[in-house]
Coordinates of C-alpha atoms in Angstrom, one line a residue:
M1 CA 59.9 -58.8 -0.3
K2 CA 57.6 -57.9 -3.2
P3 CA 56.1 -54.4 -3.2
V4 CA 52.3 -54.2 -2.6
R5 CA 50.3 -53.2 -5.6
P6 CA 47.8 -50.5 -5.0
I7 CA 44.6 -52.1 -6.2
F8 CA 42.2 -49.5 -5.0
V9 CA 43.1 -46.8 -7.5
P10 CA 41.4 -48.4 -10.6
A11 CA 38.5 -49.4 -8.5
L12 CA 38.1 -45.8 -7.2
L13 CA 38.3 -44.4 -10.6
G14 CA 35.7 -46.8 -11.8
C15 CA 33.4 -45.7 -9.0
L16 CA 33.9 -42.1 -9.8
L17 CA 33.3 -42.8 -13.5
S18 CA 30.1 -44.7 -12.7
L19 CA 28.8 -41.9 -10.5
S20 CA 29.6 -39.3 -13.1
C21 CA 27.6 -41.2 -15.7
S22 CA 24.6 -41.8 -13.5
R23 CA 24.3 -38.2 -12.2
A24 CA 21.2 -36.5 -13.5
P25 CA 21.9 -33.6 -15.8
E26 CA 21.4 -30.1 -14.4
P27 CA 18.1 -28.6 -15.6
E28 CA 18.3 -25.7 -17.9
E29 CA 17.3 -22.4 -16.5
M30 CA 13.6 -21.8 -17.3
P31 CA 12.4 -18.3 -18.2
A32 CA 9.9 -16.7 -15.8
P33 CA 6.3 -17.3 -16.9
E34 CA 4.6 -14.5 -18.6
A35 CA 1.6 -12.9 -16.9
A36 CA -1.7 -14.1 -18.2
P37 CA -3.6 -11.4 -20.1
V38 CA -6.4 -9.8 -18.1
P39 CA -9.7 -10.2 -19.8
V40 CA -11.2 -6.9 -20.8
A41 CA -14.4 -7.6 -18.8
A42 CA -12.3 -8.1 -15.7
V43 CA -10.8 -4.6 -15.8
S44 CA -12.5 -2.6 -13.1
Q45 CA -14.7 0.1 -14.5
P46 CA -16.0 3.1 -12.6
E47 CA -19.5 2.5 -11.2
P48 CA -22.2 4.3 -13.3
P49 CA -23.8 7.1 -11.3
L50 CA -27.1 6.2 -9.6
P51 CA -30.1 7.9 -11.1
P52 CA -31.4 10.7 -8.9
P53 CA -34.2 9.6 -6.6
P54 CA -37.7 10.6 -7.8
P55 CA -38.9 13.9 -6.3
P56 CA -41.3 13.5 -3.3
D57 CA -44.9 13.4 -4.1
P58 CA -46.3 16.9 -3.3
V59 CA -49.7 15.6 -2.2
K60 CA -48.1 13.2 0.3
Q61 CA -45.8 16.0 1.5
L62 CA -48.8 18.3 2.0
A63 CA -50.9 15.6 3.7
A64 CA -48.0 15.1 6.2
T65 CA -48.3 18.7 7.4
T66 CA -51.8 18.0 8.8
G67 CA -51.7 19.2 12.4
V68 CA -55.1 18.4 13.7
R69 CA -57.0 15.1 13.1
H70 CA -60.6 15.6 14.0
T71 CA -62.6 12.7 15.5
A72 CA -65.5 11.1 13.7
E73 CA -67.8 12.7 16.2
E74 CA -66.5 16.2 15.5
I75 CA -66.9 15.7 11.8
E76 CA -70.4 14.3 12.2
A77 CA -71.4 17.2 14.4
M78 CA -70.3 19.7 11.6
A79 CA -72.2 17.6 9.0
A80 CA -75.4 17.5 11.0
P81 CA -78.3 19.5 9.4
G82 CA -80.0 22.5 10.8
K83 CA -76.9 24.4 12.0
Q84 CA -76.3 28.1 11.9
P85 CA -73.8 29.8 9.6
I86 CA -70.2 29.1 10.4
S87 CA -68.5 31.9 8.4
E88 CA -66.1 34.3 10.0
A89 CA -64.3 37.5 8.8
P90 CA -62.2 37.5 6.8
Y91 CA -62.4 33.7 6.6
R92 CA -62.7 30.6 8.8
G93 CA -59.5 29.0 7.6
C94 CA -56.9 29.5 4.8
I95 CA -53.8 27.8 3.3
A96 CA -51.5 28.5 0.3
V97 CA -49.2 25.8 -1.1
D98 CA -46.7 25.2 -3.8
A99 CA -48.5 22.6 -5.9
D100 CA -45.2 21.2 -7.3
T101 CA -43.5 20.5 -4.0
G102 CA -46.3 20.4 -1.4
T103 CA -44.6 23.2 0.6
V104 CA -46.9 25.2 2.7
L105 CA -46.4 28.9 2.1
V106 CA -49.1 30.6 4.1
E107 CA -51.6 29.1 6.6
Q108 CA -54.0 30.1 9.2
Q109 CA -56.3 27.6 10.9
A110 CA -55.9 25.3 7.9
D111 CA -57.1 22.2 9.8
R112 CA -60.4 23.8 10.9
L113 CA -63.6 22.0 9.9
C114 CA -65.5 23.8 7.2
I115 CA -68.3 23.1 4.7
P116 CA -67.0 23.1 1.1
A117 CA -70.4 23.6 -0.7
S118 CA -69.8 23.5 -4.4
M119 CA -66.0 23.0 -4.0
T120 CA -67.1 19.4 -3.5
K121 CA -67.4 19.2 -7.3
L122 CA -63.6 19.1 -7.4
M123 CA -63.6 15.6 -6.2
T124 CA -66.3 14.7 -8.7
L125 CA -64.1 16.2 -11.4
L126 CA -61.0 14.3 -10.2
L127 CA -62.7 10.9 -10.3
V128 CA -64.3 11.5 -13.7
Q129 CA -60.9 12.6 -15.1
E130 CA -59.3 9.5 -13.7
A131 CA -62.0 7.4 -15.3
V132 CA -61.4 9.1 -18.7
E133 CA -57.6 8.5 -18.5
A134 CA -58.2 4.9 -17.6
G135 CA -60.4 4.4 -20.7
K136 CA -63.5 3.6 -18.7
V137 CA -65.4 6.5 -20.4
T138 CA -64.7 9.0 -23.1
L139 CA -65.4 12.7 -23.4
Q140 CA -67.6 12.0 -26.3
D141 CA -69.9 9.6 -24.3
T142 CA -73.6 10.6 -24.7
V143 CA -75.0 11.4 -21.2
A144 CA -78.7 11.1 -20.7
V145 CA -80.6 13.3 -18.3
S146 CA -82.5 11.6 -15.6
E147 CA -85.5 12.9 -13.6
R148 CA -83.2 13.2 -10.6
A149 CA -80.8 15.4 -12.5
Y150 CA -83.7 17.5 -13.8
S151 CA -85.1 18.0 -10.3
M152 CA -81.9 19.5 -8.8
G153 CA -82.1 23.0 -7.5
G154 CA -79.4 25.6 -6.9
S155 CA -77.0 26.6 -9.6
Q156 CA -77.8 24.6 -12.8
V157 CA -78.0 24.6 -16.6
Y158 CA -81.7 23.5 -16.6
L159 CA -81.2 20.0 -18.0
D160 CA -84.3 18.3 -19.4
P161 CA -85.0 14.5 -19.5
R162 CA -85.6 14.8 -23.2
E163 CA -82.0 16.0 -23.7
S164 CA -78.6 14.3 -23.8
F165 CA -75.1 15.8 -24.0
P166 CA -71.5 14.8 -24.5
L167 CA -69.7 14.2 -21.2
E168 CA -67.2 16.9 -22.1
E169 CA -70.0 19.6 -22.3
L170 CA -71.3 18.6 -18.9
L171 CA -67.9 18.9 -17.4
Y172 CA -67.7 22.5 -18.6
A173 CA -71.1 23.1 -17.0
L174 CA -69.9 21.4 -13.8
M175 CA -66.9 23.8 -13.4
I176 CA -68.0 27.1 -15.0
Q177 CA -71.6 27.2 -14.0
S178 CA -71.2 25.0 -11.0
A179 CA -74.3 23.1 -12.3
N180 CA -75.8 20.7 -9.7
D181 CA -77.9 19.0 -12.4
A182 CA -74.8 18.4 -14.5
A183 CA -73.1 16.8 -11.4
V184 CA -76.0 14.3 -11.0
A185 CA -76.1 13.4 -14.7
I186 CA -72.3 12.9 -14.7
A187 CA -72.4 10.8 -11.6
E188 CA -75.2 8.5 -12.9
H189 CA -73.5 8.0 -16.3
V190 CA -69.9 7.3 -15.0
F191 CA -70.6 5.6 -11.7
G192 CA -74.2 4.3 -12.0
T193 CA -75.7 6.3 -9.1
C194 CA -74.8 9.4 -7.0
E195 CA -74.6 7.1 -4.0
A196 CA -72.0 4.9 -5.7
L197 CA -69.9 8.0 -6.5
V198 CA -70.1 9.3 -2.9
I199 CA -68.6 6.0 -1.8
R200 CA -65.8 6.4 -4.3
M201 CA -65.3 10.1 -3.2
N202 CA -64.7 9.1 0.4
R203 CA -62.4 6.2 -0.5
R204 CA -60.3 8.5 -2.8
A205 CA -60.2 11.2 0.0
A206 CA -58.8 8.6 2.4
E207 CA -56.2 7.5 -0.2
L208 CA -55.0 11.1 -0.6
G209 CA -54.6 11.6 3.1
M210 CA -57.7 13.9 3.5
V211 CA -58.2 12.7 7.0
N212 CA -60.6 15.4 8.0
T213 CA -63.0 15.0 5.1
K214 CA -66.4 13.3 4.7
F215 CA -68.4 13.7 1.5
A216 CA -72.2 13.3 1.5
T217 CA -73.1 14.6 -2.0
V218 CA -71.6 14.8 -5.5
H219 CA -72.3 18.5 -5.8
G220 CA -72.1 20.1 -2.4
L221 CA -75.7 21.4 -2.2
S222 CA -77.2 20.8 1.2
G223 CA -80.2 22.5 2.7
S224 CA -81.2 23.0 6.3
K225 CA -82.5 19.4 6.5
D226 CA -79.6 17.8 4.7
V227 CA -76.3 16.3 5.9
A228 CA -73.5 18.5 4.6
D229 CA -70.1 17.7 3.2
V230 CA -67.3 18.4 5.6
T231 CA -63.6 19.2 5.0
T232 CA -60.8 21.5 5.9
P233 CA -58.7 24.1 3.9
R234 CA -55.7 21.8 4.0
D235 CA -57.7 18.8 2.8
M236 CA -59.1 20.8 -0.1
A237 CA -55.6 22.0 -0.9
I238 CA -54.5 18.3 -1.1
L239 CA -57.4 17.6 -3.5
S240 CA -56.5 20.6 -5.6
A241 CA -52.8 19.6 -5.8
E242 CA -53.8 16.1 -6.9
L243 CA -56.0 17.7 -9.6
S244 CA -53.1 19.8 -10.8
K245 CA -51.3 16.5 -11.8
H246 CA -54.0 16.2 -14.6
P247 CA -53.4 19.2 -16.9
D248 CA -56.5 18.5 -19.0
I249 CA -58.8 19.6 -16.1
F250 CA -57.6 23.2 -16.5
R251 CA -59.6 23.6 -19.7
Y252 CA -62.7 23.3 -17.6
T253 CA -61.6 25.2 -14.5
G254 CA -59.8 28.0 -16.5
E255 CA -62.7 29.1 -18.6
S256 CA -64.5 32.2 -17.6
F257 CA -67.3 32.1 -20.2
R258 CA -68.8 29.4 -22.4
L259 CA -72.1 28.8 -24.2
F260 CA -74.1 25.7 -23.2
R261 CA -76.5 24.3 -25.9
S262 CA -74.4 26.4 -28.4
N263 CA -76.5 25.2 -31.3
A264 CA -79.9 26.0 -29.7
P265 CA -81.8 29.1 -30.7
Q266 CA -81.2 30.5 -27.3
P267 CA -77.8 29.2 -25.9
F268 CA -77.3 29.2 -22.1
E269 CA -74.5 31.6 -21.1
M270 CA -72.2 30.1 -18.4
R271 CA -70.1 32.5 -16.4
T272 CA -67.4 31.7 -13.8
H273 CA -67.9 32.6 -10.2
N274 CA -64.1 32.9 -9.7
P275 CA -63.2 36.6 -9.1
L276 CA -59.6 36.2 -10.3
L277 CA -60.8 34.6 -13.6
K278 CA -63.3 37.4 -14.0
E279 CA -60.4 39.9 -13.7
K280 CA -58.3 37.9 -16.0
L281 CA -55.5 37.7 -13.5
P282 CA -52.3 36.5 -15.3
G283 CA -51.7 32.8 -14.7
C284 CA -55.0 32.0 -13.0
D285 CA -56.6 28.8 -14.3
G286 CA -59.0 27.7 -11.7
L287 CA -60.2 26.1 -9.6
K288 CA -63.6 26.3 -7.9
T289 CA -65.8 28.4 -5.7
G290 CA -68.4 27.3 -3.2
Y291 CA -71.3 29.0 -1.3
T292 CA -74.2 28.2 0.9
R293 CA -75.8 30.3 3.6
R294 CA -74.4 28.1 6.3
A295 CA -70.9 27.5 4.7
G296 CA -70.2 31.1 3.7
Y297 CA -68.0 31.9 0.7
S298 CA -65.1 29.6 -0.2
I299 CA -62.7 29.2 -3.0
S300 CA -59.8 27.2 -4.3
V301 CA -57.6 29.2 -6.7
S302 CA -54.7 28.1 -8.9
V303 CA -52.2 30.6 -10.3
K304 CA -49.1 29.7 -12.2
R305 CA -46.2 32.2 -12.6
G306 CA -42.5 31.8 -13.2
G307 CA -42.7 28.0 -13.2
H308 CA -44.5 27.8 -9.9
R309 CA -48.1 26.8 -9.4
I310 CA -49.6 28.3 -6.2
I311 CA -52.9 26.9 -4.8
I312 CA -54.8 28.9 -2.3
V313 CA -57.8 27.5 -0.4
Q314 CA -59.8 30.0 1.6
M315 CA -63.0 28.8 3.3
G316 CA -65.9 30.3 5.3
S317 CA -65.8 34.0 4.4
P318 CA -69.0 36.0 5.4
D319 CA -69.3 37.8 2.0
K320 CA -67.6 38.1 -1.4
T321 CA -65.8 41.3 -0.5
S322 CA -64.1 39.8 2.5
R323 CA -63.2 36.7 0.5
D324 CA -61.8 38.6 -2.5
T325 CA -59.8 41.1 -0.4
A326 CA -58.2 38.4 1.7
L327 CA -57.6 36.2 -1.3
K328 CA -55.4 38.9 -3.0
T329 CA -53.5 39.5 0.2
V330 CA -52.7 35.8 0.6
L331 CA -51.8 35.4 -3.0
S332 CA -49.2 38.2 -2.7
E333 CA -47.8 36.6 0.5
A334 CA -47.6 33.2 -1.1
F335 CA -45.5 34.3 -4.0
A336 CA -43.3 36.3 -1.7
A337 CA -42.7 33.2 0.4
L338 CA -41.3 31.1 -2.5
P339 CA -37.6 30.3 -2.2

């Protein structure tokens, strides 16, 4: 019997060889990918600090302290002509404020209705100053004198229709001498008529938050048959604080003496009615007094010391002595109340 030849061995080897040749090579080990560089702009930077918020407006702060809002009927009743004097000792109402923050430092019946008399001219001054800063008029404008200005009574510089003056000179007359004729001449030149200015005065008062104020004149002079201007100590402090934002006005309100018609053979001497300016109180630079028989004696005072500007409005004193004594007391209390 012939031995069986193992035929599968070569075949098996051929298969193994074939598989070995067709097997895919092992991939080489790849290096780990490098991290992509981070763009400089993508690197987180600390947030820049936010700018500090603007300080609150002192006029708005002060207006927000108004405690009593009088009705239109109450204001009209105070404005009605033919009333008896309303003054009281030592005053009808008073307030002292920090003009830079609107903080009330001292107050007593500050929302009581009063008659400002010539303190009304502070609103005339504000609107003229705003017109100057807006480029609508210049201080060198030549202002003609009308018959209406010439015929004004009360405190005046005796303007004549044959004259004309620079606007700047009439502003000094408005504040130092409290000249009613100068107020009319200024109103007519800058705003066309006194009536047009009165409309602007009431509109500006509303914008400032003087909610208890109604103006009827550009100068504050009202007789027994005339409708009076009406306001409160707080409202006049609001107006005074707004004026203090315009440093140029202090050249008019801070003068105690000046010659009007300085080139004339006989110049007119203008002297302030402000008792603290007369005494040359350090830091005092305004603002305005007011007086009529019915209104009594009133004043808005500005005094700057140690970086603080204090405004005091005192209205409805029966006489100058009562006004001035109380004014000095309130001034001392106001500076003592500063933080």
